[in-house]
Amino acid sequence: MLTGRRSMDKHRPNGEHNLVEWAQPHLDERRRFYRMIDPRLEGRFSIKGAQKAIQLAAHCLNRDPKARPLMSDVVEALKPLPCLKDMACSSSYFQAMQSERGSSNPSAQNGSIVRPGCSRNMQPSKSFPKFNGHHGSSYYRSPAPKAGEP
């Protein structure tokens, strides 16, 4: 969910085909987690929420299957995350990282970049999206039709 990537993507460069293999080294390094975040979010995510989701992902990828959390525990851990308000676009570390990335960006003017998710003073311009239930999720499967239904 954090990366916006498919679990397997042969169109990615070598070493990035398998999401788990690519992400695993980033899970243990707190400062590297920004590299995992889908750049299309443009800073519109909670730093604490992303860190908690990454910790949860690390638990889910534990080598010992018995040490992995139950899916019900995963759901409960994810529920409060959309309510967190510490937006990344307000973080000085995130701003510095984005400025470094954007130095070759033609939209960068006088060393400052304004991303759609943040105003000029780097405050969030859009609210953090609420995820309620399966709406908008590509992972939700519709119920199977009953016998005799089209």
Coordinates of N, CA and C in Angstrom, one line a residue:
M1 N 0.8 -1.2 0.0 CA 0.0 0.0 0.0 C 0.9 1.3 0.0
L2 N 2.0 1.2 0.7 CA 2.8 2.4 0.8 C 3.5 2.8 -0.5
T3 N 3.9 1.7 -1.2 CA 4.8 1.9 -2.3 C 4.0 2.3 -3.6
G4 N 2.8 1.8 -3.7 CA 2.0 2.0 -4.9 C 2.5 1.0 -6.0
R5 N 3.3 0.1 -5.6 CA 3.9 -0.9 -6.6 C 3.1 -2.2 -6.6
R6 N 3.2 -2.9 -7.6 CA 2.7 -4.3 -7.7 C 3.6 -5.2 -7.0
S7 N 3.1 -6.4 -6.5 CA 4.0 -7.3 -5.8 C 5.0 -7.9 -6.7
M8 N 4.7 -8.1 -8.0 CA 5.7 -8.5 -9.0 C 5.5 -7.6 -10.2
D9 N 6.6 -7.0 -10.7 CA 6.6 -6.1 -11.8 C 7.8 -6.2 -12.6
K10 N 7.7 -6.9 -13.7 CA 8.8 -7.2 -14.6 C 9.3 -5.9 -15.4
H11 N 8.5 -4.9 -15.3 CA 8.8 -3.6 -16.0 C 9.8 -2.8 -15.2
R12 N 10.0 -3.1 -13.9 CA 10.9 -2.4 -13.0 C 12.3 -2.8 -13.3
P13 N 13.3 -2.0 -12.9 CA 14.7 -2.4 -13.1 C 15.1 -3.7 -12.3
N14 N 16.1 -4.4 -12.7 CA 16.6 -5.6 -12.0 C 16.8 -5.2 -10.5
G15 N 16.4 -6.1 -9.7 CA 16.5 -5.9 -8.2 C 15.2 -5.3 -7.7
E16 N 14.3 -4.9 -8.5 CA 13.0 -4.3 -8.1 C 11.8 -5.0 -8.6
H17 N 12.0 -6.1 -9.3 CA 10.9 -6.9 -9.8 C 10.0 -7.4 -8.7
N18 N 10.6 -7.9 -7.6 CA 9.8 -8.5 -6.5 C 9.7 -7.5 -5.4
L19 N 8.5 -7.0 -5.1 CA 8.3 -6.0 -4.1 C 8.9 -6.3 -2.7
V20 N 8.7 -7.5 -2.3 CA 9.3 -7.9 -0.9 C 10.8 -7.8 -0.9
E21 N 11.4 -8.4 -1.9 CA 12.9 -8.4 -2.0 C 13.4 -7.0 -2.1
W22 N 12.7 -6.1 -2.8 CA 13.2 -4.7 -2.9 C 13.0 -3.9 -1.6
A23 N 11.8 -4.2 -1.0 CA 11.4 -3.4 0.2 C 12.2 -3.8 1.5
Q24 N 12.5 -5.1 1.6 CA 13.0 -5.6 2.9 C 14.2 -4.8 3.4
P25 N 15.2 -4.4 2.6 CA 16.3 -3.6 3.2 C 15.9 -2.3 3.7
H26 N 14.8 -1.7 3.2 CA 14.3 -0.4 3.6 C 13.5 -0.5 4.9
L27 N 13.0 -1.6 5.2 CA 12.1 -1.8 6.4 C 12.8 -1.5 7.7
D28 N 14.1 -1.8 7.8 CA 14.8 -1.7 9.1 C 15.5 -0.4 9.3
E29 N 15.6 0.5 8.3 CA 16.2 1.7 8.4 C 15.2 2.9 8.4
R30 N 15.1 3.5 9.5 CA 14.0 4.5 9.7 C 14.1 5.6 8.8
R31 N 15.3 6.1 8.5 CA 15.5 7.2 7.6 C 15.3 6.9 6.1
R32 N 15.3 5.6 5.8 CA 15.2 5.2 4.4 C 13.7 5.0 4.0
F33 N 12.8 5.1 4.9 CA 11.4 4.7 4.6 C 10.8 5.7 3.6
Y34 N 11.3 6.9 3.5 CA 10.8 7.8 2.5 C 11.0 7.3 1.1
R35 N 12.0 6.5 0.9 CA 12.3 5.9 -0.5 C 11.2 4.9 -0.9
M36 N 10.5 4.3 0.1 CA 9.5 3.3 -0.2 C 8.2 4.0 -0.5
I37 N 7.9 5.2 -0.1 CA 6.6 5.8 -0.3 C 6.4 6.1 -1.7
D38 N 5.2 5.9 -2.2 CA 4.7 6.2 -3.5 C 4.9 7.7 -3.8
P39 N 5.7 8.1 -4.7 CA 6.0 9.5 -5.0 C 4.7 10.2 -5.4
R40 N 3.7 9.5 -5.9 CA 2.5 10.2 -6.3 C 1.7 10.7 -5.1
L41 N 2.1 10.3 -3.9 CA 1.4 10.9 -2.7 C 1.9 12.4 -2.5
E42 N 3.0 12.7 -3.0 CA 3.5 14.1 -3.0 C 3.5 14.7 -1.6
G43 N 3.9 13.9 -0.6 CA 4.0 14.4 0.8 C 2.7 14.4 1.5
R44 N 1.6 14.0 0.9 CA 0.3 13.9 1.5 C 0.1 12.6 2.3
F45 N 0.9 12.4 3.3 CA 0.8 11.2 4.1 C 1.4 11.5 5.5
S46 N 0.9 10.8 6.5 CA 1.4 11.0 7.8 C 2.7 10.3 8.0
I47 N 3.7 11.0 8.5 CA 5.0 10.4 8.8 C 4.9 9.3 9.8
K48 N 4.2 9.5 10.9 CA 4.0 8.5 11.9 C 3.2 7.3 11.4
G49 N 2.2 7.6 10.6 CA 1.4 6.6 10.0 C 2.2 5.7 9.1
A50 N 3.0 6.3 8.2 CA 3.9 5.6 7.3 C 4.9 4.7 8.1
Q51 N 5.5 5.3 9.1 CA 6.4 4.5 9.9 C 5.7 3.3 10.6
K52 N 4.5 3.5 11.1 CA 3.8 2.4 11.8 C 3.4 1.4 10.7
A53 N 3.0 1.8 9.5 CA 2.7 0.8 8.5 C 3.9 0.0 8.1
I54 N 5.0 0.7 8.0 CA 6.3 0.0 7.6 C 6.7 -1.0 8.7
Q55 N 6.5 -0.6 10.0 CA 6.8 -1.6 11.1 C 5.9 -2.8 11.0
L56 N 4.6 -2.5 10.7 CA 3.6 -3.6 10.5 C 4.0 -4.5 9.3
A57 N 4.4 -3.9 8.2 CA 4.9 -4.7 7.1 C 6.0 -5.6 7.4
A58 N 7.0 -5.0 8.2 CA 8.1 -5.8 8.6 C 7.7 -7.0 9.5
H59 N 6.7 -6.8 10.3 CA 6.1 -8.0 11.1 C 5.5 -9.0 10.2
C60 N 4.8 -8.5 9.2 CA 4.1 -9.4 8.3 C 5.0 -10.2 7.5
L61 N 6.2 -9.7 7.3 CA 7.2 -10.4 6.5 C 8.2 -11.2 7.3
N62 N 7.9 -11.4 8.6 CA 8.8 -12.2 9.4 C 9.0 -13.6 8.8
R63 N 10.2 -14.1 8.9 CA 10.6 -15.4 8.4 C 9.8 -16.5 9.1
D64 N 9.5 -16.3 10.4 CA 8.7 -17.3 11.1 C 7.2 -17.0 11.0
P65 N 6.5 -17.8 10.2 CA 5.1 -17.6 10.0 C 4.3 -17.4 11.3
K66 N 4.7 -18.1 12.4 CA 4.0 -18.0 13.6 C 4.2 -16.6 14.3
A67 N 5.2 -15.9 13.9 CA 5.5 -14.6 14.5 C 4.8 -13.5 13.8
R68 N 4.2 -13.8 12.6 CA 3.4 -12.8 11.9 C 2.1 -12.5 12.5
P69 N 1.6 -11.3 12.4 CA 0.3 -10.9 13.0 C -0.9 -11.5 12.3
L70 N -1.9 -11.7 13.0 CA -3.2 -12.2 12.4 C -3.7 -11.0 11.5
M71 N -4.5 -11.3 10.5 CA -5.0 -10.3 9.6 C -5.9 -9.4 10.4
S72 N -6.7 -9.9 11.4 CA -7.5 -9.0 12.2 C -6.7 -8.0 13.0
D73 N -5.5 -8.4 13.4 CA -4.6 -7.5 14.1 C -4.0 -6.4 13.1
V74 N -3.8 -6.9 11.9 CA -3.3 -5.9 10.9 C -4.4 -4.9 10.6
V75 N -5.6 -5.3 10.5 CA -6.7 -4.4 10.2 C -6.8 -3.4 11.4
E76 N -6.8 -3.9 12.6 CA -6.9 -3.0 13.8 C -5.7 -2.0 13.9
A77 N -4.5 -2.4 13.5 CA -3.4 -1.5 13.5 C -3.5 -0.5 12.5
L78 N -4.1 -0.8 11.3 CA -4.2 0.2 10.2 C -5.3 1.2 10.4
K79 N -6.4 0.8 11.2 CA -7.6 1.7 11.3 C -7.3 3.1 11.7
P80 N -6.4 3.4 12.8 CA -6.2 4.8 13.2 C -5.3 5.6 12.3
L81 N -4.6 5.0 11.4 CA -3.6 5.7 10.6 C -4.1 6.8 9.8
P82 N -5.2 6.7 9.1 CA -5.7 7.9 8.3 C -6.0 9.1 9.2
C83 N -6.2 9.0 10.5 CA -6.5 10.1 11.3 C -5.3 10.9 11.8
L84 N -4.1 10.4 11.5 CA -2.9 11.1 11.9 C -2.7 12.3 11.1
K85 N -2.2 13.4 11.7 CA -2.1 14.7 10.9 C -0.7 15.2 10.7
D86 N 0.3 14.5 11.0 CA 1.7 14.9 10.9 C 2.1 14.7 9.4
M87 N 1.8 15.6 8.6 CA 2.0 15.4 7.1 C 3.5 15.6 6.8
A88 N 3.9 14.7 5.9 CA 5.3 14.7 5.4 C 5.7 16.0 4.8
C89 N 4.8 16.6 4.0 CA 5.2 17.8 3.4 C 5.6 18.9 4.4
S90 N 5.2 18.8 5.6 CA 5.6 19.7 6.7 C 6.9 19.4 7.3
S91 N 7.5 18.3 7.0 CA 8.7 17.8 7.6 C 10.0 18.4 6.9
S92 N 10.9 18.9 7.7 CA 12.1 19.5 7.1 C 12.9 18.5 6.4
Y93 N 13.0 17.3 6.9 CA 13.7 16.2 6.2 C 13.1 15.9 4.9
F94 N 11.8 15.8 4.8 CA 11.1 15.5 3.6 C 11.3 16.6 2.6
Q95 N 11.3 17.9 3.1 CA 11.5 19.0 2.2 C 12.9 19.0 1.6
A96 N 13.9 18.7 2.4 CA 15.3 18.6 1.9 C 15.4 17.5 0.9
M97 N 14.8 16.4 1.2 CA 14.9 15.3 0.2 C 14.2 15.6 -1.1
Q98 N 13.1 16.3 -1.0 CA 12.4 16.6 -2.2 C 13.1 17.7 -3.0
S99 N 13.8 18.7 -2.3 CA 14.6 19.7 -3.0 C 15.7 19.1 -3.7
E100 N 16.3 18.1 -3.1 CA 17.5 17.4 -3.7 C 17.0 16.7 -5.0
R101 N 15.9 16.0 -4.9 CA 15.3 15.3 -6.0 C 14.9 16.3 -7.1
G102 N 14.4 17.4 -6.7 CA 13.8 18.4 -7.7 C 14.8 19.3 -8.3
S103 N 16.1 19.3 -7.9 CA 17.1 20.2 -8.4 C 17.1 20.2 -9.9
S104 N 16.8 19.1 -10.5 CA 16.8 19.0 -12.0 C 15.4 19.2 -12.6
N105 N 14.4 19.5 -11.7 CA 13.0 19.6 -12.1 C 12.8 21.0 -12.6
P106 N 12.4 21.2 -13.9 CA 12.2 22.5 -14.4 C 11.1 23.3 -13.7
S107 N 10.2 22.7 -12.9 CA 9.2 23.5 -12.2 C 9.8 24.1 -10.9
A108 N 11.1 23.8 -10.6 CA 11.7 24.3 -9.4 C 12.1 25.8 -9.7
Q109 N 11.6 26.7 -8.9 CA 11.9 28.1 -9.1 C 12.6 28.7 -7.9
N110 N 13.8 29.3 -8.1 CA 14.5 29.9 -7.0 C 14.8 28.9 -5.8
G111 N 15.0 27.6 -6.2 CA 15.3 26.6 -5.2 C 14.1 26.1 -4.4
S112 N 12.9 26.6 -4.7 CA 11.8 26.1 -4.0 C 10.8 25.3 -4.9
I113 N 10.3 24.3 -4.4 CA 9.4 23.4 -5.2 C 8.0 23.4 -4.5
V114 N 7.0 23.7 -5.2 CA 5.7 23.6 -4.7 C 5.0 22.4 -5.2
R115 N 4.7 21.5 -4.4 CA 4.1 20.2 -4.9 C 2.6 20.4 -4.7
P116 N 1.8 19.7 -5.5 CA 0.3 19.8 -5.4 C -0.2 19.5 -4.0
G117 N 0.4 18.7 -3.2 CA -0.1 18.4 -1.9 C 0.2 19.4 -0.9
C118 N 1.0 20.4 -1.1 CA 1.4 21.3 -0.1 C 1.4 22.7 -0.7
S119 N 1.1 23.7 0.2 CA 1.1 25.1 -0.2 C 2.5 25.6 -0.2
R120 N 2.7 26.9 -0.6 CA 4.1 27.5 -0.6 C 4.8 27.4 0.8
N121 N 4.0 27.5 1.8 CA 4.6 27.5 3.2 C 4.7 26.0 3.7
M122 N 4.6 25.1 2.7 CA 4.7 23.6 3.0 C 3.7 23.1 4.0
Q123 N 2.5 23.7 4.0 CA 1.4 23.1 4.8 C 0.6 22.3 3.9
P124 N 0.0 21.2 4.4 CA -0.8 20.4 3.6 C -2.0 21.2 3.0
S125 N -2.2 21.0 1.7 CA -3.3 21.7 1.0 C -4.5 20.8 0.8
K126 N -4.3 19.6 1.0 CA -5.4 18.6 0.9 C -5.4 17.8 2.2
S127 N -6.6 17.3 2.6 CA -6.6 16.5 3.7 C -6.2 15.1 3.4
F128 N -5.7 14.4 4.5 CA -5.3 13.0 4.3 C -6.5 12.2 3.9
P129 N -6.4 11.3 2.9 CA -7.6 10.6 2.5 C -8.0 9.6 3.5
K130 N -9.3 9.5 3.6 CA -9.9 8.5 4.6 C -10.2 7.2 3.8
F131 N -9.8 6.2 4.4 CA -10.0 4.9 3.8 C -11.0 4.2 4.7
N132 N -12.2 4.0 4.1 CA -13.3 3.4 4.9 C -13.8 2.2 4.1
G133 N -13.5 1.0 4.6 CA -14.0 -0.2 4.0 C -13.2 -0.4 2.7
H134 N -13.9 -1.0 1.7 CA -13.3 -1.4 0.5 C -13.4 -0.4 -0.6
H135 N -14.1 0.7 -0.3 CA -14.4 1.7 -1.4 C -13.1 2.2 -2.0
G136 N -13.0 2.1 -3.3 CA -11.8 2.6 -4.0 C -10.6 1.6 -3.9
S137 N -10.8 0.5 -3.3 CA -9.7 -0.5 -3.2 C -9.7 -1.4 -4.3
S138 N -8.6 -1.6 -4.9 CA -8.5 -2.6 -6.0 C -8.4 -4.0 -5.5
Y139 N -8.3 -4.2 -4.2 CA -8.2 -5.5 -3.6 C -9.5 -6.1 -3.2
Y140 N -10.6 -5.3 -3.2 CA -11.9 -5.8 -2.8 C -12.5 -6.7 -3.9
R141 N -12.9 -7.8 -3.6 CA -13.6 -8.7 -4.5 C -15.1 -8.7 -4.3
S142 N -15.8 -8.5 -5.4 CA -17.2 -8.5 -5.3 C -17.7 -9.9 -5.0
P143 N -18.8 -10.0 -4.2 CA -19.4 -11.3 -3.9 C -19.7 -12.0 -5.2
A144 N -19.5 -13.3 -5.1 CA -19.8 -14.2 -6.3 C -21.3 -14.2 -6.5
P145 N -21.7 -14.2 -7.8 CA -23.2 -14.2 -8.0 C -23.8 -15.5 -7.6
K146 N -25.0 -15.5 -7.1 CA -25.7 -16.7 -6.7 C -26.1 -17.4 -7.9
A147 N -26.3 -18.7 -7.7 CA -26.7 -19.6 -8.9 C -28.0 -19.0 -9.5
G148 N -28.0 -19.0 -10.8 CA -29.2 -18.5 -11.5 C -29.2 -17.0 -11.8
E149 N -28.2 -16.2 -11.2 CA -28.1 -14.8 -11.4 C -27.2 -14.5 -12.5
P150 N -27.4 -13.5 -13.3 CA -26.5 -13.1 -14.4 C -25.2 -12.6 -14.0

